Coordinates of C-alpha atoms (C1' of nucleotides) in Angstrom, one line a residue:
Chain S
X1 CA 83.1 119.5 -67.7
X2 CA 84.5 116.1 -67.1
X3 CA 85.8 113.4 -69.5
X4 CA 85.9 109.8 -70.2
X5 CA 89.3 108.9 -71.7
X6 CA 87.1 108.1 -74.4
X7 CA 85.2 111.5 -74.6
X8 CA 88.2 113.3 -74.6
X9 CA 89.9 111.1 -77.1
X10 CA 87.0 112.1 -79.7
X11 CA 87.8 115.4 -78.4
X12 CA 91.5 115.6 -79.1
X13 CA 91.4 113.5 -81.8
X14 CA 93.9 111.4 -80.0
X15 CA 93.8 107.5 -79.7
X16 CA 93.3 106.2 -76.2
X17 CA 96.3 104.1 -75.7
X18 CA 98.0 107.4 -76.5
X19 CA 96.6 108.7 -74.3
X20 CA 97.1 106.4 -71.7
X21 CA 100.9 106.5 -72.9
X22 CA 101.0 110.1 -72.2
X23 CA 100.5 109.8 -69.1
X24 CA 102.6 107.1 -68.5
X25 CA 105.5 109.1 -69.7
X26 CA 104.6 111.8 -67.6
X27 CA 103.5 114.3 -70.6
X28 CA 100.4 114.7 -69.2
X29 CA 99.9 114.5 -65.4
X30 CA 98.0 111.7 -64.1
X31 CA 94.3 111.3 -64.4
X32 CA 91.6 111.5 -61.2
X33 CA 89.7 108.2 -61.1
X34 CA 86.0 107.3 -60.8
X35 CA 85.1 105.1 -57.8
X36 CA 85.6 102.4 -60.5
X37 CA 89.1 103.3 -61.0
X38 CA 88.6 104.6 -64.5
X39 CA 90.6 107.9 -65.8
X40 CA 88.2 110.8 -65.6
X41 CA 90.1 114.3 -67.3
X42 CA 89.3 118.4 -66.8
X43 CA 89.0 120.9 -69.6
X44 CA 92.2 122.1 -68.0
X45 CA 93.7 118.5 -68.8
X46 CA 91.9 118.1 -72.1
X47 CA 93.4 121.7 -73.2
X48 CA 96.7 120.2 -72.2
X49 CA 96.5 117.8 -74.5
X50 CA 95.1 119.9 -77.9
X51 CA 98.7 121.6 -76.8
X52 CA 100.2 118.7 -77.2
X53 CA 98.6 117.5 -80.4
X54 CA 98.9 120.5 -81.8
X55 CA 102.7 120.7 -81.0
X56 CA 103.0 116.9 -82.3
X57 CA 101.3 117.7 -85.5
X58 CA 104.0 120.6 -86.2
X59 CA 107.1 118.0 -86.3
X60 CA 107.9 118.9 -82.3
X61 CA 109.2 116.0 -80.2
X62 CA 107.5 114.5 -77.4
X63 CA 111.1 116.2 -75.6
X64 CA 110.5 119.3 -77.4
X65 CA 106.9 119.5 -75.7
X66 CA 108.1 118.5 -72.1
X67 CA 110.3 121.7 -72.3
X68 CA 107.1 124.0 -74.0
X69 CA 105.2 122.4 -71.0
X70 CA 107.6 123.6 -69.0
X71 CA 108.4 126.7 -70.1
X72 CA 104.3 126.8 -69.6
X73 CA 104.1 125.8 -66.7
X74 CA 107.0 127.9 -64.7
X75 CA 106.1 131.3 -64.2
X76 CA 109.7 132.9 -64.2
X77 CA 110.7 131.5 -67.6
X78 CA 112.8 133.7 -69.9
X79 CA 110.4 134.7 -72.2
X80 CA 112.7 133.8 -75.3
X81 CA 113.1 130.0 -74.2
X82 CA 110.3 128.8 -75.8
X83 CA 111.0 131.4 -79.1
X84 CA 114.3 129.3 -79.5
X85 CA 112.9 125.8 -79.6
X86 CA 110.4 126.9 -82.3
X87 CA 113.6 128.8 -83.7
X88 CA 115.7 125.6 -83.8
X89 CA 112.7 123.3 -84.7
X90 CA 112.4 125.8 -87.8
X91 CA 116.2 125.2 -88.7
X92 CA 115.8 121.2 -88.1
X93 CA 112.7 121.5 -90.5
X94 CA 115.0 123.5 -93.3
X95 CA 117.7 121.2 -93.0
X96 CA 114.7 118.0 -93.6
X97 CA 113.5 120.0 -96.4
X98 CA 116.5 120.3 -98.2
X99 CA 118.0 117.0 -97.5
X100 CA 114.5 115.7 -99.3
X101 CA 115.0 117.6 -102.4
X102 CA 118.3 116.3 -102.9
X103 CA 117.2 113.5 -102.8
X104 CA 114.2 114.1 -105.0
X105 CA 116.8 115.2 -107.4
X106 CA 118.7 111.9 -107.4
X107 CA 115.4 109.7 -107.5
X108 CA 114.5 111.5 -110.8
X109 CA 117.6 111.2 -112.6
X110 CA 117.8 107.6 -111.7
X111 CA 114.3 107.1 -112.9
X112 CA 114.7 109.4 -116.2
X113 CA 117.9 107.6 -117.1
X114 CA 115.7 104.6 -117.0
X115 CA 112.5 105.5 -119.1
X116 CA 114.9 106.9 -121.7
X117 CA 116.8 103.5 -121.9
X118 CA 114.5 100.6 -124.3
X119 CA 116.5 97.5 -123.2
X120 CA 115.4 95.0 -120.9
X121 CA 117.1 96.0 -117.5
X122 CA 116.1 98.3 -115.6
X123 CA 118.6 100.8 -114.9
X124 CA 117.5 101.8 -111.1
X125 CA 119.0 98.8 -110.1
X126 CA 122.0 99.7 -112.1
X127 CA 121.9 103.0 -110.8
X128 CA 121.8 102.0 -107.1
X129 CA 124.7 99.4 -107.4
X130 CA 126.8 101.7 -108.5
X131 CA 129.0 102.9 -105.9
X132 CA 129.2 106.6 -105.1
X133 CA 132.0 107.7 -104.0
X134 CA 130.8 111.1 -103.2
X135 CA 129.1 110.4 -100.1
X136 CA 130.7 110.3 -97.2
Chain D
X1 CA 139.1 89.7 -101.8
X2 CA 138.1 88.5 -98.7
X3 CA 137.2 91.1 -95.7
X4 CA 136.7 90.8 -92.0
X5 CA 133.6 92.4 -90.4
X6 CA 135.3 95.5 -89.7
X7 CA 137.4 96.0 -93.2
X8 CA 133.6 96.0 -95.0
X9 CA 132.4 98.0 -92.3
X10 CA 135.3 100.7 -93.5
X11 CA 134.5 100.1 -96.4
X12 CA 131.1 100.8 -96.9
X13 CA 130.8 103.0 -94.3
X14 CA 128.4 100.8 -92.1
X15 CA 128.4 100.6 -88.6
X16 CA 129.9 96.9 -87.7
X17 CA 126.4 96.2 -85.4
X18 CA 124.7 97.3 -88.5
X19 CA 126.1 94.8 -90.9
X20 CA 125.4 92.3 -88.3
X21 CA 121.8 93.3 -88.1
X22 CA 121.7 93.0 -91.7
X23 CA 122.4 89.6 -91.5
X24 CA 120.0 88.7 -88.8
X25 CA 117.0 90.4 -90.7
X26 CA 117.8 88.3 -93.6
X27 CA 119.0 91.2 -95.9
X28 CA 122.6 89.6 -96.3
X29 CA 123.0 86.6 -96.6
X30 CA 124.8 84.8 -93.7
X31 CA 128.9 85.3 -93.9
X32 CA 131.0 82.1 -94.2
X33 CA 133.3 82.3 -91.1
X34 CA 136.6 81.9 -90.0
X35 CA 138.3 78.5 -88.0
X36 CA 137.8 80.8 -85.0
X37 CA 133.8 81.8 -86.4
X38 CA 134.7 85.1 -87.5
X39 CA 132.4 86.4 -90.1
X40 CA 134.0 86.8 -93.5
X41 CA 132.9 88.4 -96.6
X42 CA 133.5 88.3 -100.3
X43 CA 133.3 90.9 -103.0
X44 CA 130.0 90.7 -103.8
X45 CA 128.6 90.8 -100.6
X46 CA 130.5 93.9 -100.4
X47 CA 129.1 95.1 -103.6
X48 CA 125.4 94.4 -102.2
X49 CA 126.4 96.6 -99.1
X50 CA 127.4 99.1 -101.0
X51 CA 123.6 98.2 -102.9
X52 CA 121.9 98.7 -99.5
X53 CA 123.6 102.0 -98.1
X54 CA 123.2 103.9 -101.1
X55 CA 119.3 102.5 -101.2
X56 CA 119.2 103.9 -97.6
X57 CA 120.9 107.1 -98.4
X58 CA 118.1 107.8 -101.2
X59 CA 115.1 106.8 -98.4
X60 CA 114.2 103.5 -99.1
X61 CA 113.3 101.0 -96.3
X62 CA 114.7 98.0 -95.5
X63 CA 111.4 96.5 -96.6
X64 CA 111.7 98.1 -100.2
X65 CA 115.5 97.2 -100.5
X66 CA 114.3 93.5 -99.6
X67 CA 111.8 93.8 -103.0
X68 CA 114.7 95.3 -104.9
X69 CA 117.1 92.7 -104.0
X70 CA 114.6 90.4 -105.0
X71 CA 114.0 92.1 -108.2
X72 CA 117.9 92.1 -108.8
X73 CA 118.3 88.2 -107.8
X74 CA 115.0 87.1 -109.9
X75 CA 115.9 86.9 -113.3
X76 CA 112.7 87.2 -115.2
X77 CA 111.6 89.7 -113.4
X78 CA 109.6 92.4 -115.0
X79 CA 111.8 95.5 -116.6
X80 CA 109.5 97.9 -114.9
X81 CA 108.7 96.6 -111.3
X82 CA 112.1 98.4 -110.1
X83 CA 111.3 101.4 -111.5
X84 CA 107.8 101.2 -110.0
X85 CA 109.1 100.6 -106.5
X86 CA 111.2 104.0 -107.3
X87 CA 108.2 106.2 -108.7
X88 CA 106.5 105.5 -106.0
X89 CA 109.5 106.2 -103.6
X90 CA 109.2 109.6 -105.4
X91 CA 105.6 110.2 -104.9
X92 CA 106.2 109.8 -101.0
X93 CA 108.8 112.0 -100.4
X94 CA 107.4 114.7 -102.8
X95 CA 104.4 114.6 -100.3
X96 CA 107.1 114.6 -97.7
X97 CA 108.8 117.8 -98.7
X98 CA 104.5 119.4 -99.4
X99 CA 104.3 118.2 -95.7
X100 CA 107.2 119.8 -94.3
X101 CA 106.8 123.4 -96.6
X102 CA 103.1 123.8 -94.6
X103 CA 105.4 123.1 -91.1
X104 CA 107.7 125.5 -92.2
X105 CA 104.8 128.1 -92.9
X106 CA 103.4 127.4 -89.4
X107 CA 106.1 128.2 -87.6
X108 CA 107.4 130.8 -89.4
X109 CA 104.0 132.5 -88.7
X110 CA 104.7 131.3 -85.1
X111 CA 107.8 132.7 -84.4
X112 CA 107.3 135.9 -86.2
X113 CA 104.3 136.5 -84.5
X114 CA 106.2 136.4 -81.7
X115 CA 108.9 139.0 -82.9
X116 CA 106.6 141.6 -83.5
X117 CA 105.3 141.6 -79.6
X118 CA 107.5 143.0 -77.5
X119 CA 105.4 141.9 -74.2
X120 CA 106.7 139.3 -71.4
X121 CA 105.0 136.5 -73.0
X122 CA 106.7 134.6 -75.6
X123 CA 103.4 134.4 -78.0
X124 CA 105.1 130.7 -79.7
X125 CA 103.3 129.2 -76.5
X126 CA 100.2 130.9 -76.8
X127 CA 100.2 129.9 -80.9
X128 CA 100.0 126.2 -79.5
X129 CA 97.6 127.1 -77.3
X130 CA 95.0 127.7 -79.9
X131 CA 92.7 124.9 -80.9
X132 CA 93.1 124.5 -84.7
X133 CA 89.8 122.9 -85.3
X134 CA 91.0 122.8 -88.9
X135 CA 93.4 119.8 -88.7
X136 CA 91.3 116.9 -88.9
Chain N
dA1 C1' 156.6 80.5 -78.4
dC2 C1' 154.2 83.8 -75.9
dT3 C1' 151.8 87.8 -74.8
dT4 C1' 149.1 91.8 -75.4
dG5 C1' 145.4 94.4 -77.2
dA6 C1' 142.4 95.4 -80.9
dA7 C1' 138.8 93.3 -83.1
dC8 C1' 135.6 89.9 -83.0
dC9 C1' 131.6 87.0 -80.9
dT10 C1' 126.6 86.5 -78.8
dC11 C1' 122.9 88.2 -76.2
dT12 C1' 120.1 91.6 -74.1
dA13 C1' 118.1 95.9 -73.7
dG14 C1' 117.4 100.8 -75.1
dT15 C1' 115.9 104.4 -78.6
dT16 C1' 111.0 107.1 -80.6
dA17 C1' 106.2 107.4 -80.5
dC18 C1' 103.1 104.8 -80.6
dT19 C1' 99.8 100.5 -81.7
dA20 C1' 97.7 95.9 -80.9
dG21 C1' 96.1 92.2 -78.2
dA22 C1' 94.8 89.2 -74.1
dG23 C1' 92.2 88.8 -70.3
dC24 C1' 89.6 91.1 -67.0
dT25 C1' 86.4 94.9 -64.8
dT26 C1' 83.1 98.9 -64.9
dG27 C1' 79.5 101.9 -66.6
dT28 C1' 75.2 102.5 -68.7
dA29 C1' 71.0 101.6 -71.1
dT30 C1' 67.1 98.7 -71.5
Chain C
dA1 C1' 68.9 92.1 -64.1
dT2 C1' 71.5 91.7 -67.9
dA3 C1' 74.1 92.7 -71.9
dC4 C1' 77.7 95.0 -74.1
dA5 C1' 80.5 99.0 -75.0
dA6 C1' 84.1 101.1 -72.9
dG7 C1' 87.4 100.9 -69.6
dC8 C1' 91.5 98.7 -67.0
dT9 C1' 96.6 96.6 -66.8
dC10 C1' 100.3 94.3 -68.8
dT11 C1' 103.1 92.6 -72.4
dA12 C1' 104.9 92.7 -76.8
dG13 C1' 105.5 94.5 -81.5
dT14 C1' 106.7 98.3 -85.0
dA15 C1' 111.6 100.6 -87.8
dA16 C1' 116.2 100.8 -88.0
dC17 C1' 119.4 100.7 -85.6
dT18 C1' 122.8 101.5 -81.2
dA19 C1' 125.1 100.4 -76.8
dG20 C1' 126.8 97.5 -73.4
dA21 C1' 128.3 93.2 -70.9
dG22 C1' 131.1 89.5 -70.8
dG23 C1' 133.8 86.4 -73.3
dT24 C1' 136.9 84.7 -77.5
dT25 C1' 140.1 85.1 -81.6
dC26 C1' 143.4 87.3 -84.5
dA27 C1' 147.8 89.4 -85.6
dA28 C1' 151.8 91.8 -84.4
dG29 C1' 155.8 92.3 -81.6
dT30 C1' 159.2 90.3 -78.5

DNA sequence: ACTTGAACCTCTAGTTACTAGAGCTTGTAT
DNA sequence: ATACAAGCTCTAGTAACTAGAGGTTCAAGT
């Protein structure tokens, strides 16, 4: 099976000037070419690329995926390397979770305090001017 | 009270560049300056600092902080647009945090998947490996 | 008054992960 | 043979800053 960029853009569901940018960044290795100098792909490449996708859509960095691609590609790779980037991704995506509740917290009181309040101003503005000297 | 670019910077815990950015994307409003055109700030632009970091620290963009400003600046604004722009800061990082619980899910199956095979391959790679024709 | 050095100035470019557009060429179907 | 979709390259734009170069000003100490 051989691919268009276009073909294997429908296939991936990945847009073409990704794709294109992919390359160009070396994530994915640089296409063959018709006689007319267009970018023709192999399942092999087009596999390569549902990786990445696939990686993309759980939070991992394009750096992240250079070093799965990696740990893919070398034969002789502790087999633990590519446990501990999902391991640390997992921690980075904890800490993001918990941040984001805090702040969920803080948007709601902010918001409550307001509804509650029948005058004419709006207390989130209040709310944010007020300095906090807890942060930082 | 009048500061120097690096006194507000202290005190509202803002990068000096960052301030300066400010400026240049029209969010503060350009500092009087010095003999020797040194940027110098008053009170209040301190206070609206103080206004924008703490909007940052809760999520908002630069974009919604504009609106907010605006909001604060506009007297006859309507009570409720502020408190609008803040639900609906809300709703997004509530489907933030739904986003990020799935993630976590995902790679916790990933990785424990993983545990529980004692073989030479790391199974974290072979997870991404798999076409999840789900997604989209 | 003079000197030193920290803090300031402007301007350009880099970061992440793409996306959009201009202007041109190729592939394919009729 | 011709039309037009799909492809090509290259440049620039997005968000929210950050870093660096190369030069100027401020304030403190002598």
């Amino acid at each position: 099976m051989v691919y268009s960029i276009g073909q294997l853009s429908k296939e991936t569901h990945c847009k073409v000037p990704t794709i294109r940018y992919y390359e160009d960044i070396g994530l994915l290795e640089k296409a063959q070419r018709s006689a007319g100098n267009q970018r023709r792909y192999t399942s092999q490449q087009c596999q390569r690329l549902h990786f990445i996708r696939h990686s993309r859509a759980l939070g991992f960095s394009l750096d992240e995926i250079k070093q799965l691609i990696h740990l893919q590609d070398c034969k002789h790779h502790d087999a633990h390397q590519a446990h501990d980037v999902a391991q640390h991704h997992l921690v980075e995506v904890r800490n993001k979770i918990e941040q984001l509740k805090q702040l969920e917290q803080q948007l709601l009181t902010m918001i409550d305090n307001c509804d509650v309040d029948g005058s004419d101003d709006c207390l989130v503005l209040k709310s944010l001017n007020e300095v906090s000297e807890k942060g930082n």
